[in-house]
Structure formats: C-alpha cells, structure tokens
C-alpha cells in the first residue's frame, strides 16, 4: 500500500517536472527539470523491480546528460532567448 | 511483503505515455533548438518507462538470483529480464544521440549565431 | 497559431492511440516462454547470478557489440563536428572560472574513489546490479569532476583513443575465440564457469563486461572532453 502511494506520488512529481521543462521560461530551469524527471524515473525503475535500469538511468540519464546540456548551454550564451 | 498493486503499474505506464506526448508537443512547438533537444530527451525517458512498466509482473522480484530467489524457484519468482536489457541499451544509446544533437546545436550556433529554428530556412520550401 | 493547432491535433491523435493501448493493458502474471528459458537456463548454462547481464553479454551479445559500435560512431562524430572549435589558446581560456579551492581539493580526494566504484561495478557485473555501461558512466563522471574542478585541464585524446580501440579490439577478439573454443560468436563459455556466485565465475562474462566498461567510459569521456574544449561563443 505504501509502495503504491509512493509510486503515484512519484508519477505526479514527474509530470509536474515535465510540464516545467516544456512550458517553463528559463532554459537552465528546463534542463534541471529534465534531470529531475530522469532521477524520479530511476526511482520508479527501482520500484518496478529493475535495479540495473535504475542504476543506468541515475548515472547516465540524470547525471551525464544534464552536464552535457550545461556544457553546451554555457557555450551558446545569448542563443538561449532566440 | 509489501506488494505493488495493478493501479501503480498502470499509473507508471500512464506517466510514461504522458511524458512521450509532452515531449512530442515540445519538439513540435518550441522555436529554440536546444529546447527541442530537451523535449526529445523527455520523450526518451517516457518510452523507457512504458517498456519497463509493460515488463513488470505482479508479485515478482528483480531477475537476480540469491538466497531469496533460489534457482529452482526462479521462473516463479522473477520478472521478465528481456525488457530491462533492451531499456538499458536504449538509455546508453540515448546519451549518444543527445551528445550528437548537442554537438550539432553548438555547430549551428557557431555558424549562424542563432538557435531559432524559424531563422534556419535554407531547406524550407 | 495554426501550427500550434496542428501540433495539438497530432498529439491528440497519438494520445488516443496510447489511451486505447493503456486501457487494454492487464499486467501479466506468468512469464512467457523466452523469459522462462532465461530464468531457468542462464544460471546452469552461463553461471551468472544477474540474469540481465547474461542476456546483455551472451544471449544478445551481438546486439551489445552493435550498441558499443553506435556509441563509438556517435563519439567519433561529436569529435569530428567539434574539431574546429577545439583549438582554444591560452588567451581565450582566461574567460573560464576555475572551480575554486574547495572543489579542487575535494576532487583530488574523490576522483580515485569514484574510479574505484566504477571498476567495482563493472567487475561485479555478473553478481550484482550494474555492469559495464553503469561502471563506464561512473568512470566518465570522474573525468567530469576533474573538468569541473579545472575547466582548463586537457585530457590526452591519444590515451582515450588508445583505451577505446584496444578494448574494442579485445572484445571482438574474445568473440572470435568463442567461435573456435565454444558454441559461436561471443559465446562466453571459453573459460571454466567456476563456482556459482563468486567473482571468478561465469566464464568470460566478467572479462567482456570489464572491456565494455572501459570502452564506454572512454567514449563518454571523449564526448565530455570534446564538448568542454569548445570555445564559448
């Protein structure tokens, strides 16, 4: 029962973060929100009995991807408001 | 053991589908290329979530054998390991694709000094 | 405006399809035939504790080889696309802020530990969750930490290329040895299976997964290094 409630809560957090990522104003906020979606997704993978996938998503999806985005965002200063 | 109810699996799958739709909506309506890449990453996460939710079987555990899941009971106790292997592959390839897209975003900005997709109209007709 | 409406229409249609799929779905209670085969046969055949690893390295080994190839190609294209932006001189590097004393000292402490964790994860890929891809990503995050602490740091691209190509070559060679000594390409039963559940078991799976880990780590590191060496525009 607790696990089900937690799953529903995590789903709500994911949808909220995804809405921020698509509709939010700042690009940095959008990138961070995508990282949050990936992080919460890795928790969901753990709940859905997929520890291998959860590790991959946490290390790659929310870690490295976010930093790749920030590397490029830092290089294209001035382009983010186009 | 605290078991996951079918409602939770359905909720996870619905979230995955919603993420795919939100990502596609973002790709179709954003003007900034970097924002389109962000939206694309979102829908990739959604697809992975849907596949894992489909592979889940109720009242079973992860495909790793140990004292709790001896080999003799394995086929009655573990979930399908194949979707997990596929999604693992998909996540790693996803980072490769994202890096490639970001490299092209940088290149476009270097040459054109803009990230607005509306101003890149050479191939438009 | 009309564009946005069209996009909404398209999303609505796709959403309808998804809704039908979602309403139709009932979580299964039994494994299908393929999954049952993996569950029952992977431990006696290959000696792995983690069944996902058995699928990735052996049953679908060719798939993984293709995946590593795709990753190599995308790392190579990232390097090729960014090659002109990579010649930063000392003058242009001045604009970068260094990470500060705290991050520099902290990274000197943490980088060896992170590398150790990455190696631990891919060496134990057949016993615990995780494996080459996760371990490789953790190795790359150590490189990332070094880059954050000192943005002007340059990594030897020759070393990264050397690690990447030698591990890739050994991976393919191990696969060919599988044809000669065992049942086919990438068959991992070329080494004795050993005692179930110990580090030196499961044939060549730990060896292959370690090679994959090093290769993936080198590829991610080269992507990160290439992107961080670009000039700010």
Coordinates of C-alpha atoms in Angstrom, one line a residue:
Chain A
X1 CA 0.0 0.0 0.0
X2 CA 2.8 2.4 0.9
X3 CA 4.7 1.4 -2.2
X4 CA 1.6 2.1 -4.4
X5 CA 1.1 5.5 -2.8
X6 CA 4.8 6.3 -3.3
X7 CA 4.5 5.3 -7.0
X8 CA 1.5 7.6 -7.5
X9 CA 3.4 10.5 -5.8
X10 CA 6.5 9.9 -7.9
X11 CA 4.3 9.9 -11.1
X12 CA 2.8 13.3 -10.1
X13 CA 6.3 14.7 -9.5
X14 CA 7.4 13.5 -12.9
X15 CA 4.5 15.0 -14.7
X16 CA 4.9 18.3 -12.8
X17 CA 8.7 18.5 -13.6
X18 CA 8.0 17.6 -17.3
X19 CA 5.4 20.5 -17.5
X20 CA 8.1 22.8 -16.1
X21 CA 10.6 21.5 -18.6
X22 CA 8.3 22.1 -21.6
X23 CA 6.4 25.3 -20.6
X24 CA 8.9 27.0 -18.2
X25 CA 10.6 30.2 -19.1
X26 CA 14.3 29.7 -18.5
X27 CA 16.4 27.2 -20.4
X28 CA 18.5 26.3 -17.3
X29 CA 15.4 25.5 -15.3
X30 CA 14.1 23.3 -18.2
X31 CA 17.4 21.4 -18.2
X32 CA 17.3 20.9 -14.5
X33 CA 13.6 19.8 -14.6
X34 CA 14.6 17.2 -17.2
X35 CA 17.3 15.9 -14.9
X36 CA 14.7 15.7 -12.1
X37 CA 12.4 13.7 -14.4
X38 CA 15.2 11.2 -15.1
X39 CA 16.1 11.0 -11.4
X40 CA 12.5 10.2 -10.4
X41 CA 12.3 7.8 -13.3
X42 CA 15.2 5.9 -11.8
X43 CA 13.3 5.6 -8.5
X44 CA 10.3 4.3 -10.4
X45 CA 12.5 1.7 -12.2
X46 CA 13.7 0.5 -8.8
X47 CA 10.1 0.2 -7.6
X48 CA 9.3 -1.7 -10.8
X49 CA 12.0 -4.3 -9.9
X50 CA 14.6 -3.2 -12.5
X51 CA 17.7 -2.3 -10.4
X52 CA 20.0 -2.5 -13.5
X53 CA 18.0 0.0 -15.4
X54 CA 17.6 2.3 -12.3
X55 CA 21.4 2.4 -12.0
X56 CA 21.9 3.2 -15.7
X57 CA 19.2 5.9 -15.6
X58 CA 20.6 7.6 -12.5
X59 CA 24.2 7.6 -13.8
X60 CA 23.6 8.4 -17.4
X61 CA 20.1 9.9 -17.8
X62 CA 20.2 12.3 -14.9
X63 CA 23.9 12.7 -14.4
X64 CA 25.9 12.9 -17.6
X65 CA 23.0 14.1 -19.8
X66 CA 22.4 17.1 -17.6
X67 CA 26.0 18.1 -17.6
X68 CA 26.3 17.7 -21.4
X69 CA 23.3 20.2 -21.7
X70 CA 25.0 22.6 -19.3
X71 CA 28.3 22.4 -21.2
X72 CA 26.5 23.4 -24.4
X73 CA 24.3 26.0 -22.7
X74 CA 27.4 27.7 -21.3
X75 CA 28.9 27.8 -24.8
X76 CA 25.9 29.3 -26.6
X77 CA 25.3 32.3 -24.3
X78 CA 22.9 34.7 -26.0
X79 CA 21.3 32.0 -28.0
X80 CA 19.0 30.8 -25.2
X81 CA 16.5 33.6 -25.8
X82 CA 16.0 33.0 -29.5
Chain B
X1 CA 5.9 -8.3 1.6
X2 CA 4.5 -5.0 0.5
X3 CA 3.2 -5.7 -3.0
X4 CA 2.7 -3.2 -5.8
X5 CA -1.0 -3.0 -6.9
X6 CA -2.0 -3.0 -10.6
X7 CA -3.0 0.6 -10.1
X8 CA 0.6 1.6 -9.6
X9 CA 1.8 -0.2 -12.7
X10 CA -1.0 1.5 -14.7
X11 CA 0.0 4.8 -13.2
X12 CA 3.6 4.4 -14.1
X13 CA 2.6 3.4 -17.7
X14 CA 0.3 6.4 -18.0
X15 CA 3.1 8.7 -16.8
X16 CA 5.3 7.2 -19.5
X17 CA 2.7 7.9 -22.2
X18 CA 2.2 11.4 -20.9
X19 CA 5.9 12.1 -21.0
X20 CA 6.1 10.9 -24.6
X21 CA 3.2 13.2 -25.6
X22 CA 4.6 16.2 -23.7
X23 CA 8.0 15.6 -25.3
X24 CA 6.5 15.4 -28.8
X25 CA 4.4 18.6 -28.1
X26 CA 7.6 20.3 -27.1
X27 CA 9.5 19.2 -30.2
X28 CA 6.7 20.4 -32.4
X29 CA 6.0 23.8 -30.8
X30 CA 9.3 25.1 -29.5
X31 CA 11.3 27.6 -31.5
X32 CA 14.7 27.1 -29.8
X33 CA 16.7 24.1 -31.0
X34 CA 18.2 23.5 -27.5
X35 CA 14.7 23.4 -26.1
X36 CA 13.7 20.9 -28.7
X37 CA 16.6 18.6 -27.7
X38 CA 15.4 18.9 -24.0
X39 CA 11.9 17.9 -25.1
X40 CA 13.3 15.0 -27.1
X41 CA 15.2 13.7 -24.0
X42 CA 11.9 13.8 -22.1
X43 CA 10.1 11.6 -24.5
X44 CA 13.0 9.1 -24.5
X45 CA 12.6 8.8 -20.7
X46 CA 8.8 8.2 -21.3
X47 CA 9.4 5.4 -23.8
X48 CA 11.8 3.7 -21.4
X49 CA 9.2 4.0 -18.5
X50 CA 6.5 2.4 -20.7
X51 CA 8.6 -0.5 -21.7
X52 CA 9.7 -1.2 -18.1
X53 CA 6.1 -1.0 -16.9
X54 CA 5.0 -3.5 -19.6
X55 CA 7.7 -5.9 -18.5
X56 CA 6.6 -5.8 -14.8
X57 CA 4.8 -8.8 -13.4
X58 CA 2.8 -8.5 -10.2
X59 CA 4.2 -10.0 -7.0
X60 CA 7.5 -10.9 -8.5
X61 CA 11.0 -9.6 -7.9
X62 CA 14.1 -8.5 -9.8
X63 CA 15.9 -11.0 -12.1
X64 CA 18.8 -11.6 -9.7
X65 CA 19.3 -15.0 -8.1
X66 CA 20.3 -15.1 -4.4
X67 CA 19.1 -16.6 -1.1
X68 CA 15.7 -15.1 -1.5
X69 CA 15.3 -16.4 -5.1
X70 CA 17.0 -19.8 -5.5
X71 CA 17.4 -21.2 -9.0
X72 CA 14.7 -23.8 -8.5
X73 CA 12.0 -21.1 -7.9
X74 CA 13.5 -18.6 -10.4
X75 CA 10.8 -19.0 -13.1
X76 CA 8.1 -18.5 -10.5
X77 CA 9.7 -15.5 -8.7
X78 CA 11.4 -13.2 -11.1
X79 CA 10.1 -10.8 -13.7
X80 CA 10.9 -10.8 -17.4
X81 CA 14.6 -9.7 -17.8
X82 CA 14.4 -9.0 -21.5
X83 CA 12.7 -5.5 -21.4
X84 CA 15.3 -4.5 -18.9
X85 CA 18.2 -5.4 -21.1
X86 CA 16.5 -3.6 -24.0
X87 CA 15.9 -0.4 -22.0
X88 CA 19.5 -0.5 -20.6
X89 CA 20.6 -0.4 -24.2
X90 CA 18.2 2.4 -25.1
X91 CA 19.4 4.6 -22.3
X92 CA 23.0 4.3 -23.3
X93 CA 22.3 5.0 -26.9
X94 CA 20.0 7.9 -25.8
X95 CA 23.0 9.7 -24.3
X96 CA 25.0 9.1 -27.6
X97 CA 22.2 10.6 -29.6
X98 CA 21.8 13.5 -27.2
X99 CA 25.5 14.3 -27.4
X100 CA 25.4 14.2 -31.2
X101 CA 22.4 16.6 -31.2
X102 CA 24.1 18.9 -28.8
X103 CA 27.3 19.0 -30.9
X104 CA 25.2 20.0 -33.9
X105 CA 23.4 22.7 -31.9
X106 CA 26.8 24.1 -31.0
X107 CA 27.9 24.0 -34.6
X108 CA 24.7 25.7 -35.8
X109 CA 25.1 28.4 -33.3
X110 CA 28.8 28.8 -34.3
X111 CA 27.9 29.3 -37.9
X112 CA 24.6 31.1 -37.8
X113 CA 24.7 32.9 -34.3
X114 CA 21.1 31.9 -33.7
X115 CA 19.2 29.0 -32.2
X116 CA 15.8 30.0 -33.6
X117 CA 14.5 27.2 -35.9
X118 CA 12.4 29.8 -37.8
X119 CA 15.6 31.6 -39.0
X120 CA 17.2 28.5 -40.4
X121 CA 15.2 28.3 -43.6
X122 CA 17.6 27.1 -46.3
X123 CA 16.0 23.7 -46.6
X124 CA 12.4 25.1 -46.3
X125 CA 10.0 25.1 -49.2
Chain C
X1 CA -1.3 29.8 -34.3
X2 CA -2.4 27.3 -37.0
X3 CA 0.9 25.5 -36.4
X4 CA 0.2 25.0 -32.7
X5 CA -3.3 23.8 -33.5
X6 CA -2.0 21.2 -35.9
X7 CA 0.6 20.1 -33.3
X8 CA -2.2 19.7 -30.7
X9 CA -4.3 17.7 -33.2
X10 CA -1.4 15.4 -33.9
X11 CA -0.7 15.0 -30.1
X12 CA -4.4 14.3 -29.6
X13 CA -4.5 11.5 -32.1
X14 CA -1.4 9.9 -30.7
X15 CA -2.8 10.3 -27.2
X16 CA -6.0 8.5 -28.4
X17 CA -3.8 5.6 -29.6
X18 CA -1.9 5.5 -26.4
X19 CA -5.2 5.6 -24.4
X20 CA -6.5 2.6 -26.2
X21 CA -3.3 0.7 -25.6
X22 CA -3.4 1.7 -21.9
X23 CA -7.0 0.7 -21.4
X24 CA -6.3 -2.7 -23.0
X25 CA -3.3 -3.5 -20.8
X26 CA -3.5 -6.0 -18.0
X27 CA -0.3 -6.8 -16.1
X28 CA 0.7 -10.4 -16.9
X29 CA 1.0 -13.0 -14.1
X30 CA 3.1 -15.6 -15.9
X31 CA 6.4 -15.4 -17.7
X32 CA 6.4 -16.0 -21.4
X33 CA 8.4 -18.8 -23.0
X34 CA 11.5 -16.8 -23.7
X35 CA 11.6 -15.3 -20.3
X36 CA 11.2 -18.7 -18.7
X37 CA 14.1 -20.0 -20.7
X38 CA 16.3 -17.2 -19.5
X39 CA 15.2 -17.7 -15.9
X40 CA 15.8 -21.4 -15.8
X41 CA 18.8 -21.8 -18.1
X42 CA 21.1 -18.8 -17.7
X43 CA 22.5 -19.9 -14.3
X44 CA 23.3 -23.5 -15.2
X45 CA 24.5 -22.6 -18.7
X46 CA 26.5 -19.4 -18.1
X47 CA 26.9 -19.2 -14.3
X48 CA 25.6 -15.7 -13.8
X49 CA 23.7 -14.5 -10.8
X50 CA 22.3 -11.4 -12.5
X51 CA 20.2 -12.7 -15.4
X52 CA 20.1 -9.3 -17.2
X53 CA 23.9 -9.5 -17.5
X54 CA 23.6 -12.9 -19.1
X55 CA 21.2 -11.5 -21.7
X56 CA 23.3 -8.4 -22.4
X57 CA 26.7 -10.1 -22.7
X58 CA 25.9 -13.6 -24.1
X59 CA 22.4 -14.2 -25.3
X60 CA 22.2 -10.8 -27.0
X61 CA 26.0 -10.3 -27.3
X62 CA 25.8 -9.2 -30.9
X63 CA 23.3 -6.6 -30.0
X64 CA 25.6 -5.2 -27.4
X65 CA 28.5 -5.2 -29.9
X66 CA 26.3 -3.2 -32.2
X67 CA 25.4 -0.8 -29.4
X68 CA 29.0 -0.2 -28.5
X69 CA 29.7 0.5 -32.2
X70 CA 26.9 3.0 -32.4
X71 CA 28.3 4.7 -29.3
X72 CA 31.7 4.8 -30.8
X73 CA 30.3 6.3 -34.0
X74 CA 28.4 9.0 -32.2
X75 CA 31.5 9.8 -30.1
X76 CA 33.6 10.0 -33.2
X77 CA 31.1 12.3 -35.0
X78 CA 30.9 14.6 -31.9
X79 CA 34.7 14.8 -32.1
X80 CA 34.6 15.5 -35.9
X81 CA 31.8 18.1 -35.7
X82 CA 33.5 20.0 -32.9
X83 CA 37.1 19.7 -34.2
X84 CA 37.3 23.3 -35.4
X85 CA 36.0 24.8 -32.2
X86 CA 38.6 22.9 -30.2
X87 CA 41.7 24.9 -30.7
X88 CA 41.5 27.1 -27.7
X89 CA 44.6 29.1 -26.9
X90 CA 45.7 30.4 -23.5
X91 CA 44.2 33.8 -24.3
X92 CA 40.6 32.5 -24.8
X93 CA 40.9 30.2 -21.8
X94 CA 41.1 33.2 -19.5
X95 CA 37.3 33.7 -19.6
X96 CA 36.8 30.4 -17.7
X97 CA 36.3 30.5 -14.0
X98 CA 38.2 27.8 -12.1
X99 CA 36.2 25.6 -9.7
X100 CA 37.8 27.1 -6.6
X101 CA 40.0 25.6 -3.9
X102 CA 37.2 23.5 -2.2
X103 CA 36.3 21.8 -5.4
X104 CA 39.9 21.2 -6.4
X105 CA 40.9 19.6 -3.1
X106 CA 37.6 17.7 -2.9
X107 CA 38.1 16.3 -6.4
X108 CA 41.6 15.2 -5.6
X109 CA 40.1 13.1 -2.7
X110 CA 37.0 11.9 -4.6
X111 CA 38.3 11.0 -8.1
X112 CA 40.2 7.9 -7.1
X113 CA 37.2 6.7 -5.0
X114 CA 34.8 7.3 -7.9
X115 CA 37.1 5.4 -10.3
X116 CA 37.3 2.6 -7.8
X117 CA 33.5 2.4 -7.5
X118 CA 33.2 2.3 -11.3
X119 CA 35.7 -0.5 -11.6
X120 CA 33.9 -2.4 -8.7
X121 CA 30.6 -2.1 -10.5
X122 CA 31.7 -3.4 -13.9
X123 CA 33.9 -6.2 -12.4
X124 CA 30.9 -7.4 -10.3
X125 CA 28.5 -7.1 -13.2
X126 CA 27.6 -10.8 -13.2
X127 CA 26.9 -10.8 -9.5
X128 CA 25.2 -7.5 -8.6
X129 CA 23.0 -5.0 -10.4
X130 CA 25.1 -2.9 -12.7
X131 CA 27.8 -3.7 -15.2
X132 CA 29.9 -2.3 -18.0
X133 CA 27.6 0.5 -19.0
X134 CA 26.9 1.8 -15.5
X135 CA 30.5 1.4 -14.4
X136 CA 31.7 3.1 -17.6
X137 CA 29.3 6.0 -16.9
X138 CA 30.8 6.3 -13.4
X139 CA 34.3 6.3 -14.8
X140 CA 33.3 9.2 -17.1
X141 CA 31.8 11.1 -14.2
X142 CA 35.2 11.1 -12.5
X143 CA 36.5 12.7 -15.7
X144 CA 33.6 15.2 -15.4
X145 CA 34.5 16.0 -11.8
X146 CA 38.1 16.8 -12.9
X147 CA 36.8 19.0 -15.7
X148 CA 34.5 20.9 -13.3
X149 CA 37.3 21.5 -10.8
X150 CA 39.7 22.8 -13.5
X151 CA 38.0 23.8 -16.8
X152 CA 41.3 24.4 -18.5
X153 CA 42.5 20.9 -17.9
X154 CA 43.2 19.0 -21.1
X155 CA 42.9 15.2 -21.4
X156 CA 45.2 13.2 -23.7
X157 CA 43.0 12.3 -26.6
X158 CA 45.6 9.9 -27.7
X159 CA 45.3 8.0 -24.4
X160 CA 41.4 7.9 -24.6
X161 CA 41.6 6.7 -28.2
X162 CA 44.2 4.0 -27.2
X163 CA 42.0 2.7 -24.4
X164 CA 38.9 2.8 -26.6
X165 CA 40.3 1.0 -29.6
X166 CA 42.3 -1.6 -27.7
X167 CA 39.3 -2.6 -25.5
X168 CA 37.1 -2.7 -28.6
X169 CA 39.6 -4.9 -30.4
X170 CA 39.9 -7.3 -27.5
X171 CA 36.1 -7.5 -27.2
X172 CA 35.8 -8.6 -30.9
X173 CA 38.8 -11.0 -30.5
X174 CA 37.2 -12.7 -27.4
X175 CA 34.0 -13.1 -29.6
X176 CA 36.1 -14.8 -32.3
X177 CA 37.7 -17.1 -29.7
X178 CA 34.2 -18.1 -28.8
X179 CA 33.7 -19.4 -32.3
X180 CA 36.8 -21.6 -32.0
X181 CA 36.5 -22.9 -28.5
X182 CA 32.8 -22.7 -27.7
X183 CA 29.4 -22.6 -29.4
X184 CA 29.6 -19.5 -31.5
X185 CA 30.5 -15.8 -31.8
X186 CA 30.6 -14.1 -28.4
X187 CA 29.9 -17.4 -26.6
X188 CA 31.3 -16.7 -23.1
X189 CA 31.9 -20.4 -22.1
X190 CA 35.5 -20.2 -23.3
X191 CA 36.7 -20.1 -19.6
X192 CA 35.6 -22.5 -16.9
X193 CA 32.3 -21.5 -15.3
X194 CA 33.8 -21.7 -11.8
X195 CA 31.9 -21.7 -8.5
X196 CA 28.4 -20.1 -8.8
X197 CA 28.3 -16.7 -7.2
X198 CA 32.0 -16.0 -6.8
X199 CA 34.0 -13.2 -8.5
X200 CA 35.9 -15.5 -10.8
X201 CA 33.0 -17.4 -12.3
X202 CA 30.6 -17.2 -15.3
X203 CA 33.2 -17.8 -17.9
X204 CA 34.4 -14.8 -19.9
X205 CA 31.4 -12.6 -18.8
X206 CA 33.4 -10.5 -16.2
X207 CA 36.2 -10.1 -18.7
X208 CA 33.9 -8.9 -21.5
X209 CA 31.9 -6.7 -19.2
X210 CA 35.1 -5.1 -17.9
X211 CA 36.2 -4.4 -21.5
X212 CA 32.8 -2.9 -22.3
X213 CA 33.1 -0.8 -19.1
X214 CA 36.5 0.6 -20.1
X215 CA 35.3 1.3 -23.7
X216 CA 32.1 3.0 -22.6
X217 CA 34.0 5.1 -20.1
X218 CA 36.5 6.1 -22.7
X219 CA 33.7 7.0 -25.2
X220 CA 31.8 9.1 -22.7
X221 CA 35.0 10.8 -21.5
X222 CA 35.9 11.7 -25.1
X223 CA 32.4 13.2 -25.6
X224 CA 32.7 15.2 -22.4
X225 CA 36.3 16.3 -23.2
X226 CA 35.3 17.4 -26.7
X227 CA 32.3 19.4 -25.6
X228 CA 34.2 21.1 -22.8
X229 CA 37.1 22.0 -25.0
X230 CA 34.8 24.0 -27.3
X231 CA 35.1 27.8 -27.3
X232 CA 32.4 29.9 -25.7
X233 CA 30.7 31.8 -28.5

